[in-house]
Structures are given as structure tokens and as C-alpha cells.
PDB file of C-alpha atoms in Angstrom:
ATOM      1  CA  MET A   1     -21.330  -1.734 -17.971  1.00 58.00           C
ATOM      2  CA  LYS A   2     -19.348   1.463 -17.600  1.00 75.00           C
ATOM      3  CA  ARG A   3     -18.388   2.001 -13.962  1.00 85.00           C
ATOM      4  CA  LYS A   4     -18.482   5.773 -13.656  1.00 94.00           C
ATOM      5  CA  ILE A   5     -18.435   6.362  -9.885  1.00 97.00           C
ATOM      6  CA  ILE A   6     -15.533   4.604  -8.169  1.00 98.00           C
ATOM      7  CA  LEU A   7     -14.687   4.617  -4.456  1.00 98.00           C
ATOM      8  CA  ILE A   8     -11.126   3.704  -3.460  1.00 98.00           C
ATOM      9  CA  THR A   9      -9.952   3.196   0.122  1.00 98.00           C
ATOM     10  CA  GLY A  10      -6.337   3.712   1.103  1.00 97.00           C
ATOM     11  CA  ALA A  11      -6.126   6.243  -1.713  1.00 97.00           C
ATOM     12  CA  SER A  12      -3.592   8.662  -0.228  1.00 95.00           C
ATOM     13  CA  SER A  13      -0.534   6.759  -1.471  1.00 93.00           C
ATOM     14  CA  GLY A  14       0.760   3.644  -3.218  1.00 93.00           C
ATOM     15  CA  LEU A  15      -1.605   1.506  -5.253  1.00 96.00           C
ATOM     16  CA  GLY A  16      -4.658   3.501  -4.171  1.00 97.00           C
ATOM     17  CA  ALA A  17      -3.240   6.790  -5.439  1.00 97.00           C
ATOM     18  CA  GLY A  18      -1.948   5.093  -8.582  1.00 97.00           C
ATOM     19  CA  LEU A  19      -5.360   3.621  -9.345  1.00 98.00           C
ATOM     20  CA  ALA A  20      -6.952   7.010  -8.751  1.00 98.00           C
ATOM     21  CA  ARG A  21      -4.697   8.452 -11.472  1.00 98.00           C
ATOM     22  CA  GLU A  22      -5.565   5.631 -13.873  1.00 97.00           C
ATOM     23  CA  PHE A  23      -9.325   5.961 -13.428  1.00 97.00           C
ATOM     24  CA  ALA A  24      -9.201   9.770 -13.463  1.00 97.00           C
ATOM     25  CA  ALA A  25      -7.535   9.513 -16.872  1.00 97.00           C
ATOM     26  CA  GLN A  26     -10.493   7.364 -17.985  1.00 96.00           C
ATOM     27  CA  GLY A  27     -12.965  10.081 -16.997  1.00 96.00           C
ATOM     28  CA  CYS A  28     -14.350   8.394 -13.888  1.00 97.00           C
ATOM     29  CA  HIS A  29     -15.915  10.255 -10.955  1.00 97.00           C
ATOM     30  CA  LEU A  30     -13.755   9.334  -7.958  1.00 98.00           C
ATOM     31  CA  VAL A  31     -14.383   9.091  -4.240  1.00 98.00           C
ATOM     32  CA  LEU A  32     -11.045   8.839  -2.442  1.00 98.00           C
ATOM     33  CA  CYS A  33     -10.883   7.671   1.179  1.00 98.00           C
ATOM     34  CA  ALA A  34      -7.917   7.612   3.568  1.00 97.00           C
ATOM     35  CA  ARG A  35      -6.749   8.767   6.979  1.00 95.00           C
ATOM     36  CA  ARG A  36      -4.399  11.436   5.613  1.00 93.00           C
ATOM     37  CA  LEU A  37      -6.755  14.087   4.323  1.00 95.00           C
ATOM     38  CA  ASP A  38      -3.910  16.468   3.471  1.00 95.00           C
ATOM     39  CA  ARG A  39      -2.432  13.951   1.037  1.00 96.00           C
ATOM     40  CA  LEU A  40      -5.856  13.284  -0.445  1.00 97.00           C
ATOM     41  CA  ALA A  41      -6.291  17.015  -1.013  1.00 97.00           C
ATOM     42  CA  SER A  42      -2.962  17.211  -2.869  1.00 97.00           C
ATOM     43  CA  LEU A  43      -3.932  14.212  -4.982  1.00 97.00           C
ATOM     44  CA  ARG A  44      -7.307  15.740  -5.826  1.00 97.00           C
ATOM     45  CA  GLN A  45      -5.627  18.945  -6.966  1.00 97.00           C
ATOM     46  CA  GLU A  46      -3.321  16.925  -9.221  1.00 97.00           C
ATOM     47  CA  LEU A  47      -6.213  14.919 -10.718  1.00 98.00           C
ATOM     48  CA  VAL A  48      -8.295  18.022 -11.368  1.00 97.00           C
ATOM     49  CA  GLU A  49      -5.392  19.849 -13.017  1.00 97.00           C
ATOM     50  CA  ARG A  50      -4.189  16.894 -15.119  1.00 96.00           C
ATOM     51  CA  PHE A  51      -7.469  15.280 -16.096  1.00 96.00           C
ATOM     52  CA  GLY A  52     -10.284  17.668 -15.180  1.00 96.00           C
ATOM     53  CA  ALA A  53     -11.526  14.892 -12.917  1.00 95.00           C
ATOM     54  CA  ARG A  54     -14.429  15.113 -10.526  1.00 96.00           C
ATOM     55  CA  VAL A  55     -13.102  13.987  -7.149  1.00 97.00           C
ATOM     56  CA  GLU A  56     -14.744  13.707  -3.735  1.00 97.00           C
ATOM     57  CA  LEU A  57     -12.739  13.151  -0.553  1.00 97.00           C
ATOM     58  CA  ALA A  58     -13.609  11.370   2.676  1.00 97.00           C
ATOM     59  CA  GLU A  59     -11.386  11.126   5.730  1.00 97.00           C
ATOM     60  CA  LEU A  60     -11.582   7.493   6.802  1.00 97.00           C
ATOM     61  CA  ASP A  61      -9.691   5.175   9.122  1.00 97.00           C
ATOM     62  CA  VAL A  62     -10.860   1.731   7.988  1.00 98.00           C
ATOM     63  CA  THR A  63     -10.152   0.262  11.427  1.00 97.00           C
ATOM     64  CA  ASP A  64     -12.951   2.511  12.739  1.00 98.00           C
ATOM     65  CA  HIS A  65     -15.649   0.142  11.536  1.00 98.00           C
ATOM     66  CA  THR A  66     -18.580   2.365  12.434  1.00 98.00           C
ATOM     67  CA  SER A  67     -17.084   5.124  10.293  1.00 98.00           C
ATOM     68  CA  VAL A  68     -16.714   2.753   7.337  1.00 98.00           C
ATOM     69  CA  PHE A  69     -20.456   2.145   7.269  1.00 98.00           C
ATOM     70  CA  ALA A  70     -21.250   5.813   7.874  1.00 98.00           C
ATOM     71  CA  VAL A  71     -18.946   7.057   5.089  1.00 98.00           C
ATOM     72  CA  PHE A  72     -20.103   4.507   2.505  1.00 98.00           C
ATOM     73  CA  ARG A  73     -23.782   5.216   3.251  1.00 97.00           C
ATOM     74  CA  GLU A  74     -23.240   8.973   3.152  1.00 97.00           C
ATOM     75  CA  ILE A  75     -21.460   8.800  -0.197  1.00 97.00           C
ATOM     76  CA  ALA A  76     -24.066   6.513  -1.755  1.00 97.00           C
ATOM     77  CA  GLY A  77     -26.807   8.828  -0.536  1.00 96.00           C
ATOM     78  CA  ALA A  78     -25.098  11.974  -1.778  1.00 96.00           C
ATOM     79  CA  LEU A  79     -24.174  10.610  -5.217  1.00 96.00           C
ATOM     80  CA  GLY A  80     -27.191   8.366  -5.720  1.00 95.00           C
ATOM     81  CA  ALA A  81     -25.052   5.270  -6.346  1.00 96.00           C
ATOM     82  CA  ILE A  82     -21.520   3.869  -6.273  1.00 98.00           C
ATOM     83  CA  ASP A  83     -20.626   1.743  -9.282  1.00 97.00           C
ATOM     84  CA  ARG A  84     -17.381   0.226  -8.010  1.00 98.00           C
ATOM     85  CA  ILE A  85     -15.726  -0.019  -4.595  1.00 98.00           C
ATOM     86  CA  ILE A  86     -12.044  -0.951  -4.380  1.00 98.00           C
ATOM     87  CA  VAL A  87     -11.039  -2.351  -0.984  1.00 98.00           C
ATOM     88  CA  ASN A  88      -7.409  -1.340  -1.110  1.00 97.00           C
ATOM     89  CA  ALA A  89      -6.468   0.022   2.328  1.00 96.00           C
ATOM     90  CA  GLY A  90      -3.846  -2.124   3.976  1.00 94.00           C
ATOM     91  CA  ILE A  91      -0.493  -2.291   5.745  1.00 92.00           C
ATOM     92  CA  GLY A  92       2.503  -4.632   5.712  1.00 86.00           C
ATOM     93  CA  GLU A  93       4.210  -4.143   9.071  1.00 84.00           C
ATOM     94  CA  GLY A  94       4.532  -7.786  10.137  1.00 87.00           C
ATOM     95  CA  ARG A  95       7.491  -9.473  11.814  1.00 93.00           C
ATOM     96  CA  SER A  96       8.518 -13.072  12.481  1.00 92.00           C
ATOM     97  CA  ILE A  97       6.138 -14.827  14.840  1.00 93.00           C
ATOM     98  CA  GLY A  98       7.336 -15.198  18.427  1.00 95.00           C
ATOM     99  CA  THR A  99       9.920 -12.404  18.276  1.00 95.00           C
ATOM    100  CA  GLY A 100       8.069  -9.904  20.459  1.00 94.00           C
ATOM    101  CA  HIS A 101       6.101  -8.094  17.749  1.00 94.00           C
ATOM    102  CA  PHE A 102       2.567  -9.255  18.457  1.00 96.00           C
ATOM    103  CA  GLU A 103       1.144  -5.744  18.231  1.00 96.00           C
ATOM    104  CA  LEU A 104       2.534  -5.198  14.734  1.00 96.00           C
ATOM    105  CA  ASN A 105       1.191  -8.569  13.554  1.00 96.00           C
ATOM    106  CA  ARG A 106      -2.175  -7.949  15.182  1.00 97.00           C
ATOM    107  CA  ARG A 107      -2.441  -4.543  13.514  1.00 97.00           C
ATOM    108  CA  THR A 108      -1.628  -6.090  10.134  1.00 96.00           C
ATOM    109  CA  LEU A 109      -4.436  -8.638  10.482  1.00 97.00           C
ATOM    110  CA  GLU A 110      -6.908  -6.120  11.866  1.00 97.00           C
ATOM    111  CA  THR A 111      -6.242  -3.595   9.098  1.00 97.00           C
ATOM    112  CA  ASN A 112      -6.030  -5.973   6.161  1.00 97.00           C
ATOM    113  CA  LEU A 113      -8.654  -8.553   7.108  1.00 98.00           C
ATOM    114  CA  ILE A 114     -11.060  -7.320   9.801  1.00 98.00           C
ATOM    115  CA  ALA A 115     -11.235  -3.813   8.354  1.00 98.00           C
ATOM    116  CA  GLY A 116     -11.494  -5.461   4.922  1.00 98.00           C
ATOM    117  CA  LEU A 117     -14.561  -7.321   6.184  1.00 98.00           C
ATOM    118  CA  ALA A 118     -16.112  -4.047   7.363  1.00 98.00           C
ATOM    119  CA  GLN A 119     -15.538  -2.493   3.938  1.00 98.00           C
ATOM    120  CA  CYS A 120     -17.046  -5.545   2.198  1.00 98.00           C
ATOM    121  CA  GLU A 121     -20.087  -5.492   4.482  1.00 98.00           C
ATOM    122  CA  ALA A 122     -20.668  -1.803   3.805  1.00 98.00           C
ATOM    123  CA  ALA A 123     -20.001  -2.157   0.061  1.00 98.00           C
ATOM    124  CA  VAL A 124     -22.286  -5.130  -0.494  1.00 98.00           C
ATOM    125  CA  GLU A 125     -24.984  -3.479   1.600  1.00 98.00           C
ATOM    126  CA  THR A 126     -24.780  -0.524  -0.799  1.00 98.00           C
ATOM    127  CA  PHE A 127     -24.809  -2.751  -3.888  1.00 98.00           C
ATOM    128  CA  ARG A 128     -27.736  -4.836  -2.643  1.00 98.00           C
ATOM    129  CA  ALA A 129     -29.753  -1.658  -2.089  1.00 97.00           C
ATOM    130  CA  GLN A 130     -29.057  -0.280  -5.575  1.00 95.00           C
ATOM    131  CA  GLY A 131     -29.207  -3.673  -7.312  1.00 96.00           C
ATOM    132  CA  TYR A 132     -25.744  -3.685  -8.919  1.00 97.00           C
ATOM    133  CA  GLY A 133     -22.086  -2.881  -8.355  1.00 97.00           C
ATOM    134  CA  HIS A 134     -18.520  -4.108  -8.641  1.00 98.00           C
ATOM    135  CA  LEU A 135     -16.558  -5.019  -5.515  1.00 98.00           C
ATOM    136  CA  VAL A 136     -12.771  -5.255  -5.922  1.00 98.00           C
ATOM    137  CA  LEU A 137     -10.509  -6.666  -3.203  1.00 98.00           C
ATOM    138  CA  MET A 138      -6.734  -6.183  -3.182  1.00 98.00           C
ATOM    139  CA  SER A 139      -5.175  -9.441  -2.062  1.00 97.00           C
ATOM    140  CA  SER A 140      -1.587 -10.467  -2.906  1.00 95.00           C
ATOM    141  CA  MET A 141       0.441 -13.191  -4.564  1.00 92.00           C
ATOM    142  CA  SER A 142       1.661 -13.974  -1.044  1.00 89.00           C
ATOM    143  CA  ALA A 143      -1.834 -15.321  -0.333  1.00 90.00           C
ATOM    144  CA  ALA A 144      -0.931 -18.476  -2.275  1.00 89.00           C
ATOM    145  CA  ARG A 145       0.952 -20.002   0.671  1.00 86.00           C
ATOM    146  CA  GLY A 146       1.897 -19.484   4.263  1.00 81.00           C
ATOM    147  CA  MET A 147       4.971 -17.256   4.138  1.00 85.00           C
ATOM    148  CA  PRO A 148       7.882 -17.047   6.589  1.00 83.00           C
ATOM    149  CA  ARG A 149       9.400 -14.208   8.599  1.00 85.00           C
ATOM    150  CA  HIS A 150       7.963 -10.716   8.132  1.00 85.00           C
ATOM    151  CA  LEU A 151       5.372 -11.958   5.609  1.00 88.00           C
ATOM    152  CA  THR A 152       3.612 -14.491   7.864  1.00 94.00           C
ATOM    153  CA  ALA A 153       0.852 -12.240   9.235  1.00 95.00           C
ATOM    154  CA  TYR A 154       0.584 -10.261   5.980  1.00 94.00           C
ATOM    155  CA  ALA A 155       0.148 -13.379   3.817  1.00 93.00           C
ATOM    156  CA  ALA A 156      -2.408 -14.784   6.263  1.00 96.00           C
ATOM    157  CA  SER A 157      -4.404 -11.561   6.139  1.00 97.00           C
ATOM    158  CA  LYS A 158      -4.383 -11.500   2.334  1.00 97.00           C
ATOM    159  CA  ALA A 159      -5.336 -15.180   2.104  1.00 97.00           C
ATOM    160  CA  GLY A 160      -8.237 -14.507   4.444  1.00 97.00           C
ATOM    161  CA  LEU A 161      -9.322 -11.561   2.297  1.00 98.00           C
ATOM    162  CA  ALA A 162      -9.232 -13.748  -0.825  1.00 98.00           C
ATOM    163  CA  HIS A 163     -11.411 -16.405   0.819  1.00 98.00           C
ATOM    164  CA  LEU A 164     -13.790 -13.702   2.025  1.00 98.00           C
ATOM    165  CA  ALA A 165     -14.098 -12.445  -1.555  1.00 98.00           C
ATOM    166  CA  GLU A 166     -14.780 -15.934  -2.893  1.00 98.00           C
ATOM    167  CA  GLY A 167     -17.535 -16.501  -0.358  1.00 98.00           C
ATOM    168  CA  ILE A 168     -19.192 -13.209  -1.277  1.00 98.00           C
ATOM    169  CA  ARG A 169     -18.838 -14.040  -4.974  1.00 98.00           C
ATOM    170  CA  ALA A 170     -20.450 -17.442  -4.459  1.00 98.00           C
ATOM    171  CA  GLU A 171     -23.480 -15.874  -2.815  1.00 97.00           C
ATOM    172  CA  LEU A 172     -23.876 -13.196  -5.484  1.00 98.00           C
ATOM    173  CA  LEU A 173     -23.312 -15.307  -8.604  1.00 96.00           C
ATOM    174  CA  ARG A 174     -26.860 -14.880  -9.862  1.00 95.00           C
ATOM    175  CA  THR A 175     -27.056 -11.166  -9.213  1.00 97.00           C
ATOM    176  CA  SER A 176     -25.791  -8.034 -10.967  1.00 97.00           C
ATOM    177  CA  ILE A 177     -23.077  -7.588  -8.333  1.00 98.00           C
ATOM    178  CA  ARG A 178     -19.606  -8.573  -9.515  1.00 98.00           C
ATOM    179  CA  VAL A 179     -16.715  -9.471  -7.202  1.00 98.00           C
ATOM    180  CA  THR A 180     -13.061  -9.369  -8.298  1.00 98.00           C
ATOM    181  CA  THR A 181     -10.043 -10.512  -6.289  1.00 98.00           C
ATOM    182  CA  LEU A 182      -6.689  -9.108  -7.390  1.00 98.00           C
ATOM    183  CA  PHE A 183      -3.419 -10.890  -6.651  1.00 97.00           C
ATOM    184  CA  PRO A 184      -0.666  -8.353  -7.402  1.00 96.00           C
ATOM    185  CA  GLY A 185       2.932  -9.420  -7.664  1.00 91.00           C
ATOM    186  CA  TYR A 186       5.715  -7.169  -6.426  1.00 87.00           C
ATOM    187  CA  ILE A 187       4.922  -3.527  -7.174  1.00 90.00           C
ATOM    188  CA  ARG A 188       7.311  -0.936  -5.784  1.00 84.00           C
ATOM    189  CA  THR A 189       5.371   1.496  -3.550  1.00 78.00           C
ATOM    190  CA  GLU A 190       5.861   3.301  -0.234  1.00 68.00           C
ATOM    191  CA  LEU A 191       4.832   0.057   1.484  1.00 63.00           C
ATOM    192  CA  ASN A 192       8.006  -1.723   0.349  1.00 55.00           C
ATOM    193  CA  GLU A 193      10.308   1.120  -0.674  1.00 58.00           C
ATOM    194  CA  GLY A 194      13.000   0.006   1.786  1.00 59.00           C
ATOM    195  CA  ALA A 195      13.099  -3.590   0.561  1.00 59.00           C
ATOM    196  CA  LYS A 196      15.811  -5.065  -1.619  1.00 62.00           C
ATOM    197  CA  ARG A 197      15.052  -5.564  -5.304  1.00 67.00           C
ATOM    198  CA  LEU A 198      12.068  -7.885  -5.511  1.00 66.00           C
ATOM    199  CA  PRO A 199      11.486 -10.718  -8.037  1.00 73.00           C
ATOM    200  CA  PHE A 200       9.740  -9.516 -11.222  1.00 80.00           C
ATOM    201  CA  GLU A 201       8.953  -6.174  -9.587  1.00 86.00           C
ATOM    202  CA  LEU A 202       7.116  -3.384 -11.406  1.00 90.00           C
ATOM    203  CA  ASP A 203       7.264   0.344 -10.780  1.00 92.00           C
ATOM    204  CA  VAL A 204       4.077   1.793  -9.349  1.00 93.00           C
ATOM    205  CA  VAL A 205       2.903   3.424 -12.597  1.00 95.00           C
ATOM    206  CA  SER A 206       3.217   0.224 -14.636  1.00 95.00           C
ATOM    207  CA  GLY A 207       1.744  -1.824 -11.813  1.00 95.00           C
ATOM    208  CA  CYS A 208      -1.313   0.391 -11.393  1.00 97.00           C
ATOM    209  CA  ARG A 209      -1.879   0.506 -15.139  1.00 97.00           C
ATOM    210  CA  ALA A 210      -1.951  -3.307 -15.173  1.00 97.00           C
ATOM    211  CA  LEU A 211      -4.248  -3.378 -12.149  1.00 98.00           C
ATOM    212  CA  ALA A 212      -6.683  -0.909 -13.739  1.00 97.00           C
ATOM    213  CA  ARG A 213      -6.816  -2.969 -16.940  1.00 97.00           C
ATOM    214  CA  ALA A 214      -7.583  -6.081 -14.932  1.00 97.00           C
ATOM    215  CA  ILE A 215     -10.266  -4.321 -12.885  1.00 98.00           C
ATOM    216  CA  ASN A 216     -12.063  -3.041 -15.970  1.00 97.00           C
ATOM    217  CA  LYS A 217     -12.374  -6.613 -17.298  1.00 97.00           C
ATOM    218  CA  GLU A 218     -14.172  -7.562 -14.061  1.00 97.00           C
ATOM    219  CA  PRO A 219     -12.809 -11.123 -13.776  1.00 98.00           C
ATOM    220  CA  ALA A 220     -13.459 -13.269 -10.735  1.00 98.00           C
ATOM    221  CA  THR A 221      -9.707 -13.347 -10.016  1.00 98.00           C
ATOM    222  CA  ALA A 222      -6.602 -11.919 -11.642  1.00 97.00           C
ATOM    223  CA  CYS A 223      -2.871 -12.263 -11.043  1.00 97.00           C
ATOM    224  CA  VAL A 224      -1.296  -8.910 -11.928  1.00 95.00           C
ATOM    225  CA  PRO A 225       0.616  -8.688 -14.133  1.00 94.00           C
ATOM    226  CA  ALA A 226      -0.545 -11.920 -15.751  1.00 92.00           C
ATOM    227  CA  TRP A 227       3.008 -12.709 -16.843  1.00 91.00           C
ATOM    228  CA  PRO A 228       4.817 -14.162 -15.009  1.00 90.00           C
ATOM    229  CA  TRP A 229       2.504 -14.409 -12.014  1.00 90.00           C
ATOM    230  CA  ARG A 230      -0.346 -16.456 -13.497  1.00 92.00           C
ATOM    231  CA  PRO A 231       1.877 -19.510 -14.158  1.00 92.00           C
ATOM    232  CA  ILE A 232       3.773 -18.905 -10.909  1.00 88.00           C
ATOM    233  CA  TRP A 233       0.563 -19.080  -8.828  1.00 88.00           C
ATOM    234  CA  PRO A 234       0.028 -22.882  -9.137  1.00 89.00           C
ATOM    235  CA  LEU A 235       3.743 -23.436  -8.584  1.00 86.00           C
ATOM    236  CA  LEU A 236       3.604 -21.511  -5.335  1.00 85.00           C
ATOM    237  CA  ARG A 237       0.613 -23.572  -4.275  1.00 84.00           C
ATOM    238  CA  HIS A 238       2.428 -26.882  -4.730  1.00 84.00           C
ATOM    239  CA  LEU A 239       6.164 -26.295  -4.255  1.00 82.00           C
ATOM    240  CA  PRO A 240       7.703 -27.892  -1.150  1.00 83.00           C
ATOM    241  CA  LEU A 241       7.505 -25.483   1.759  1.00 80.00           C
ATOM    242  CA  ARG A 242      11.292 -25.294   2.118  1.00 78.00           C
ATOM    243  CA  TRP A 243      11.499 -23.997  -1.453  1.00 75.00           C
ATOM    244  CA  VAL A 244       8.845 -21.356  -0.817  1.00 71.00           C
ATOM    245  CA  SER A 245      10.749 -20.279   2.270  1.00 70.00           C
ATOM    246  CA  ALA A 246      13.931 -19.879   0.246  1.00 66.00           C
ATOM    247  CA  LEU A 247      12.206 -17.474  -2.156  1.00 62.00           C
ATOM    248  CA  GLN A 248      11.765 -14.831   0.565  1.00 59.00           C
TER     249      GLN A 248
END
């Protein structure tokens, strides 16, 4: 079915903003959520001017779990339905374990996984009430294995999110609610702009175009882009740990 009304969290920058541009170009009605309302307002102006898009904004800190439920319910009530919800909000501020950065690692897990759970709870509640919907979760290729150094907490949070998605999918198999887990490879955004050149990296425009194509197919899971990450996924799962560590 055509998903006309799409809610995206973490939409003020990076993959969220890029996906907003892709779906605005497809004529979708967007609901963009993020903490930085000023950046959302600038993005809305761009989408209206470029695409004539219909765009709603909601200020939302996904770690404020009560607000997640309130915002999702308010939007569903105001618009009558939400066809697709993209759980995209996340951070990547981790550091090596045991080096005095517990707070950064805790915040990574709380934002990516616990806040992800809150968004899934609120989304599926909405979809159950209306009888249909498409839930999309933004995991990562790093979810394939435990990763060393600064990626340890991040990879754990994204692996947890992927397992959460699979459990939800298993429960909803015989319903009209679809659940998609995305495993993006390296896409250059504000989240990693200071990093060295990354293996097989894509610029944000190309990356978001590939993500949007995958989302519209509504698969259970998708490595994005499919080449080379789909064949790399099973390799990551089974390579000796010392080899995985050397890739970082």
C-alpha cells in the first residue's frame, strides 16, 4: 500500500533529514520530530519550497519517554492515522569500556535502545489501534558483532534494537502491520563527520536514497546499500574476533 503519512524521529539532521527530503520528493505528508525545533523549521521551509510538501513539526526528545507517547498519540489523533513510523533518532558518542566514559556509553544505550523501545511501544500502539502501519527501525551493520573501542556501546545498542524489531515482527506476522529493520553501512553524516575515510562509505544523499528505496519495499530486513554489505554481513558474523577488531 502507499504510505502517505510518514513520521520520522531524529529528523533535524543526518539520515533523518535526508530521508525527509527523499519522501518529500515522493509526495508524502511528513511529520518530523527532533529536539532542535529551529533546524526542523529550516528543513520544513526547504521541503515546502523544493517539493511543495506538507510537513508537520513536533519538538521531541526521545529520551523523555512520556513525551514520546504523548506526541505520537497527538499526531495520530490530529491526522487520523500514521502510515509509517521511522525510528531513526540516535547518537554515537561511545568510548572504550573502562576508560572513564560511563556516562557517554550509558547515554548511547539509553538513546538508541531504551528510547527506541519507547518509540516502538508508541508506534505499535498506534498501528494496533488503526489496524495497519509500517514500523521502520534504524539499526547498523555494526550490530552484526560485538565491536571494540568507541563502537562497543553503539554496536550493542543497535544489536538490541535489531532483536527488539525481530520480536515485534514475530508477534505481528499475521497482521497488517509490517516491521522493517535497516542495517546501513557507512554513510557520511554529522554523526561521523570527524572520522577518517570509512570502508565503502556513501555520501548522505546517496545513502538516504538507498535507504528510502529499501524502506518502500518493506522487507523484514535490509543491508543498505545491498552491495557490498549484504555479502559482508555473514562474514562479519563468522570471522574470528581478532579480524573483526582489526577492521575498526
